[in-house]
Amino acid sequence: MENTREKGQESEDLAANYLLQQGYSILNRNWYCGHNELDIVAQKNGLVAVVEVRSLYKSSFQEPYQSVNKTKQRAIITATNSYIRRFNINDDVRFDIISILYSKDGPVIEHIENAFYPMVR
């Protein structure tokens, strides 16, 4: 059986290929800001999509996207703010999740656009 890192890489590869098929260009993958990581940063039609990739096996009791809790969202938003400054991004930014559910029939990909929004304090 594959380890967690290998399964994560496979899932991110599937997600990146899906986005390319949907007309996105991939700007970065696995971009780090300290301990925070952006899985995929993609662009389409003047919009930057920061995409968190989550995957689970069919036997799980939740959908993969449900594991992106408020703490993880804050980490993604923090890293995105650094990314925007670092690369001088002026386009609108959206936070998406690509949820991959593995079963014996193969992976099922669900792209959730605008999955969450930055919190206002």
PDB file of C-alpha atoms in Angstrom:
ATOM      1  CA  MET A   1       0.000   0.000   0.000  1.00  0.00           C
ATOM      2  CA  GLU A   2       1.161   3.522  -0.731  1.00  0.00           C
ATOM      3  CA  ASN A   3       2.167   5.764   2.123  1.00  0.00           C
ATOM      4  CA  THR A   4       0.373   9.012   2.926  1.00  0.00           C
ATOM      5  CA  ARG A   5       2.910  11.196   1.106  1.00  0.00           C
ATOM      6  CA  GLU A   6       2.665   9.105  -2.076  1.00  0.00           C
ATOM      7  CA  LYS A   7      -1.156   9.145  -1.975  1.00  0.00           C
ATOM      8  CA  GLY A   8      -1.089  12.904  -1.401  1.00  0.00           C
ATOM      9  CA  GLN A   9       1.209  13.400  -4.386  1.00  0.00           C
ATOM     10  CA  GLU A  10      -1.001  11.174  -6.555  1.00  0.00           C
ATOM     11  CA  SER A  11      -4.074  13.165  -5.500  1.00  0.00           C
ATOM     12  CA  GLU A  12      -2.377  16.491  -6.247  1.00  0.00           C
ATOM     13  CA  ASP A  13      -1.294  15.178  -9.658  1.00  0.00           C
ATOM     14  CA  LEU A  14      -4.904  14.169 -10.414  1.00  0.00           C
ATOM     15  CA  ALA A  15      -6.139  17.586  -9.275  1.00  0.00           C
ATOM     16  CA  ALA A  16      -3.552  19.467 -11.351  1.00  0.00           C
ATOM     17  CA  ASN A  17      -4.404  17.422 -14.448  1.00  0.00           C
ATOM     18  CA  TYR A  18      -8.106  18.050 -13.854  1.00  0.00           C
ATOM     19  CA  LEU A  19      -7.496  21.804 -13.621  1.00  0.00           C
ATOM     20  CA  LEU A  20      -5.425  21.779 -16.822  1.00  0.00           C
ATOM     21  CA  GLN A  21      -8.274  19.953 -18.595  1.00  0.00           C
ATOM     22  CA  GLN A  22     -10.648  22.675 -17.357  1.00  0.00           C
ATOM     23  CA  GLY A  23      -8.507  25.399 -18.959  1.00  0.00           C
ATOM     24  CA  TYR A  24      -6.515  26.547 -15.923  1.00  0.00           C
ATOM     25  CA  SER A  25      -2.807  27.179 -15.998  1.00  0.00           C
ATOM     26  CA  ILE A  26      -0.813  26.021 -12.996  1.00  0.00           C
ATOM     27  CA  LEU A  27       1.229  28.829 -11.446  1.00  0.00           C
ATOM     28  CA  ASN A  28       2.696  26.868  -8.534  1.00  0.00           C
ATOM     29  CA  ARG A  29       2.410  23.567  -6.722  1.00  0.00           C
ATOM     30  CA  ASN A  30       3.397  22.843  -3.153  1.00  0.00           C
ATOM     31  CA  TRP A  31       4.357  26.454  -2.393  1.00  0.00           C
ATOM     32  CA  TYR A  32       5.468  26.940   1.195  1.00  0.00           C
ATOM     33  CA  CYS A  33       5.359  29.928   3.489  1.00  0.00           C
ATOM     34  CA  GLY A  34       6.925  28.724   6.719  1.00  0.00           C
ATOM     35  CA  HIS A  35       4.960  25.633   7.739  1.00  0.00           C
ATOM     36  CA  ASN A  36       1.941  26.571   5.624  1.00  0.00           C
ATOM     37  CA  GLU A  37       1.555  25.092   2.148  1.00  0.00           C
ATOM     38  CA  LEU A  38      -0.528  25.989  -0.877  1.00  0.00           C
ATOM     39  CA  ASP A  39      -1.196  22.736  -2.753  1.00  0.00           C
ATOM     40  CA  ILE A  40      -1.979  24.303  -6.132  1.00  0.00           C
ATOM     41  CA  VAL A  41      -2.159  27.893  -7.319  1.00  0.00           C
ATOM     42  CA  ALA A  42      -3.905  28.059 -10.689  1.00  0.00           C
ATOM     43  CA  GLN A  43      -5.153  30.812 -12.972  1.00  0.00           C
ATOM     44  CA  LYS A  44      -7.984  31.102 -15.461  1.00  0.00           C
ATOM     45  CA  ASN A  45      -9.607  34.147 -17.051  1.00  0.00           C
ATOM     46  CA  GLY A  46      -7.818  36.655 -14.826  1.00  0.00           C
ATOM     47  CA  LEU A  47      -8.713  34.822 -11.620  1.00  0.00           C
ATOM     48  CA  VAL A  48      -6.256  33.086  -9.306  1.00  0.00           C
ATOM     49  CA  ALA A  49      -7.581  29.939  -7.636  1.00  0.00           C
ATOM     50  CA  VAL A  50      -5.802  28.710  -4.530  1.00  0.00           C
ATOM     51  CA  VAL A  51      -6.712  25.030  -4.462  1.00  0.00           C
ATOM     52  CA  GLU A  52      -6.535  22.757  -1.437  1.00  0.00           C
ATOM     53  CA  VAL A  53      -6.519  19.079  -2.413  1.00  0.00           C
ATOM     54  CA  ARG A  54      -8.098  16.524  -0.087  1.00  0.00           C
ATOM     55  CA  SER A  55      -8.629  12.818  -0.628  1.00  0.00           C
ATOM     56  CA  LEU A  56     -10.113   9.869   1.236  1.00  0.00           C
ATOM     57  CA  TYR A  57     -11.137   6.305   0.606  1.00  0.00           C
ATOM     58  CA  LYS A  58     -14.821   5.422   0.115  1.00  0.00           C
ATOM     59  CA  SER A  59     -14.941   3.689   3.492  1.00  0.00           C
ATOM     60  CA  SER A  60     -14.564   7.009   5.330  1.00  0.00           C
ATOM     61  CA  PHE A  61     -17.501   8.548   7.187  1.00  0.00           C
ATOM     62  CA  GLN A  62     -17.003  12.023   5.756  1.00  0.00           C
ATOM     63  CA  GLU A  63     -16.333  13.686   2.457  1.00  0.00           C
ATOM     64  CA  PRO A  64     -12.709  14.760   1.855  1.00  0.00           C
ATOM     65  CA  TYR A  65     -13.564  18.478   1.716  1.00  0.00           C
ATOM     66  CA  GLN A  66     -14.994  18.321   5.244  1.00  0.00           C
ATOM     67  CA  SER A  67     -11.472  18.019   6.644  1.00  0.00           C
ATOM     68  CA  VAL A  68     -10.636  21.610   5.636  1.00  0.00           C
ATOM     69  CA  ASN A  69     -11.504  23.133   9.006  1.00  0.00           C
ATOM     70  CA  LYS A  70     -11.212  26.763  10.133  1.00  0.00           C
ATOM     71  CA  THR A  71      -7.620  26.263  11.342  1.00  0.00           C
ATOM     72  CA  LYS A  72      -6.569  24.904   7.938  1.00  0.00           C
ATOM     73  CA  GLN A  73      -8.455  27.702   6.178  1.00  0.00           C
ATOM     74  CA  ARG A  74      -6.568  30.313   8.257  1.00  0.00           C
ATOM     75  CA  ALA A  75      -3.248  28.669   7.363  1.00  0.00           C
ATOM     76  CA  ILE A  76      -4.132  28.715   3.642  1.00  0.00           C
ATOM     77  CA  ILE A  77      -5.250  32.349   3.831  1.00  0.00           C
ATOM     78  CA  THR A  78      -2.034  33.350   5.640  1.00  0.00           C
ATOM     79  CA  ALA A  79       0.112  31.607   3.026  1.00  0.00           C
ATOM     80  CA  THR A  80      -1.965  33.152   0.233  1.00  0.00           C
ATOM     81  CA  ASN A  81      -1.374  36.647   1.605  1.00  0.00           C
ATOM     82  CA  SER A  82       2.374  35.984   1.472  1.00  0.00           C
ATOM     83  CA  TYR A  83       2.058  34.507  -2.018  1.00  0.00           C
ATOM     84  CA  ILE A  84       0.182  37.589  -3.267  1.00  0.00           C
ATOM     85  CA  ARG A  85       2.872  39.897  -1.902  1.00  0.00           C
ATOM     86  CA  ARG A  86       5.759  37.721  -3.109  1.00  0.00           C
ATOM     87  CA  PHE A  87       4.491  37.446  -6.691  1.00  0.00           C
ATOM     88  CA  ASN A  88       2.751  40.838  -6.845  1.00  0.00           C
ATOM     89  CA  ILE A  89      -0.623  39.304  -7.732  1.00  0.00           C
ATOM     90  CA  ASN A  90      -3.242  41.861  -8.752  1.00  0.00           C
ATOM     91  CA  ASP A  91      -5.938  39.441  -9.930  1.00  0.00           C
ATOM     92  CA  ASP A  92      -8.944  38.403  -7.869  1.00  0.00           C
ATOM     93  CA  VAL A  93      -8.259  35.363  -5.680  1.00  0.00           C
ATOM     94  CA  ARG A  94     -10.638  32.523  -4.908  1.00  0.00           C
ATOM     95  CA  PHE A  95     -10.253  29.602  -2.483  1.00  0.00           C
ATOM     96  CA  ASP A  96     -11.241  26.227  -3.924  1.00  0.00           C
ATOM     97  CA  ILE A  97     -11.108  22.641  -2.734  1.00  0.00           C
ATOM     98  CA  ILE A  98     -10.637  19.644  -4.974  1.00  0.00           C
ATOM     99  CA  SER A  99     -12.067  16.647  -3.171  1.00  0.00           C
ATOM    100  CA  ILE A 100     -11.015  13.198  -4.396  1.00  0.00           C
ATOM    101  CA  LEU A 101     -12.882  10.139  -3.196  1.00  0.00           C
ATOM    102  CA  TYR A 102     -11.120   6.865  -3.984  1.00  0.00           C
ATOM    103  CA  SER A 103     -13.126   3.680  -4.425  1.00  0.00           C
ATOM    104  CA  LYS A 104     -12.656   0.339  -6.118  1.00  0.00           C
ATOM    105  CA  ASP A 105     -14.076   1.949  -9.290  1.00  0.00           C
ATOM    106  CA  GLY A 106     -11.391   4.649  -9.293  1.00  0.00           C
ATOM    107  CA  PRO A 107     -11.187   8.233  -8.087  1.00  0.00           C
ATOM    108  CA  VAL A 108     -14.121  10.645  -8.180  1.00  0.00           C
ATOM    109  CA  ILE A 109     -13.078  14.300  -8.401  1.00  0.00           C
ATOM    110  CA  GLU A 110     -15.253  17.136  -7.118  1.00  0.00           C
ATOM    111  CA  HIS A 111     -14.144  20.752  -7.649  1.00  0.00           C
ATOM    112  CA  ILE A 112     -15.684  23.102  -5.103  1.00  0.00           C
ATOM    113  CA  GLU A 113     -15.218  26.701  -6.213  1.00  0.00           C
ATOM    114  CA  ASN A 114     -15.379  29.428  -3.549  1.00  0.00           C
ATOM    115  CA  ALA A 115     -15.188  26.733  -0.875  1.00  0.00           C
ATOM    116  CA  PHE A 116     -14.379  29.310   1.801  1.00  0.00           C
ATOM    117  CA  TYR A 117     -13.701  33.002   2.190  1.00  0.00           C
ATOM    118  CA  PRO A 118     -11.163  35.012   4.198  1.00  0.00           C
ATOM    119  CA  MET A 119     -12.434  35.788   7.674  1.00  0.00           C
ATOM    120  CA  VAL A 120     -12.902  39.416   8.689  1.00  0.00           C
ATOM    121  CA  ARG A 121     -11.744  40.357  12.173  1.00  0.00           C
TER     122      ARG A 121
END
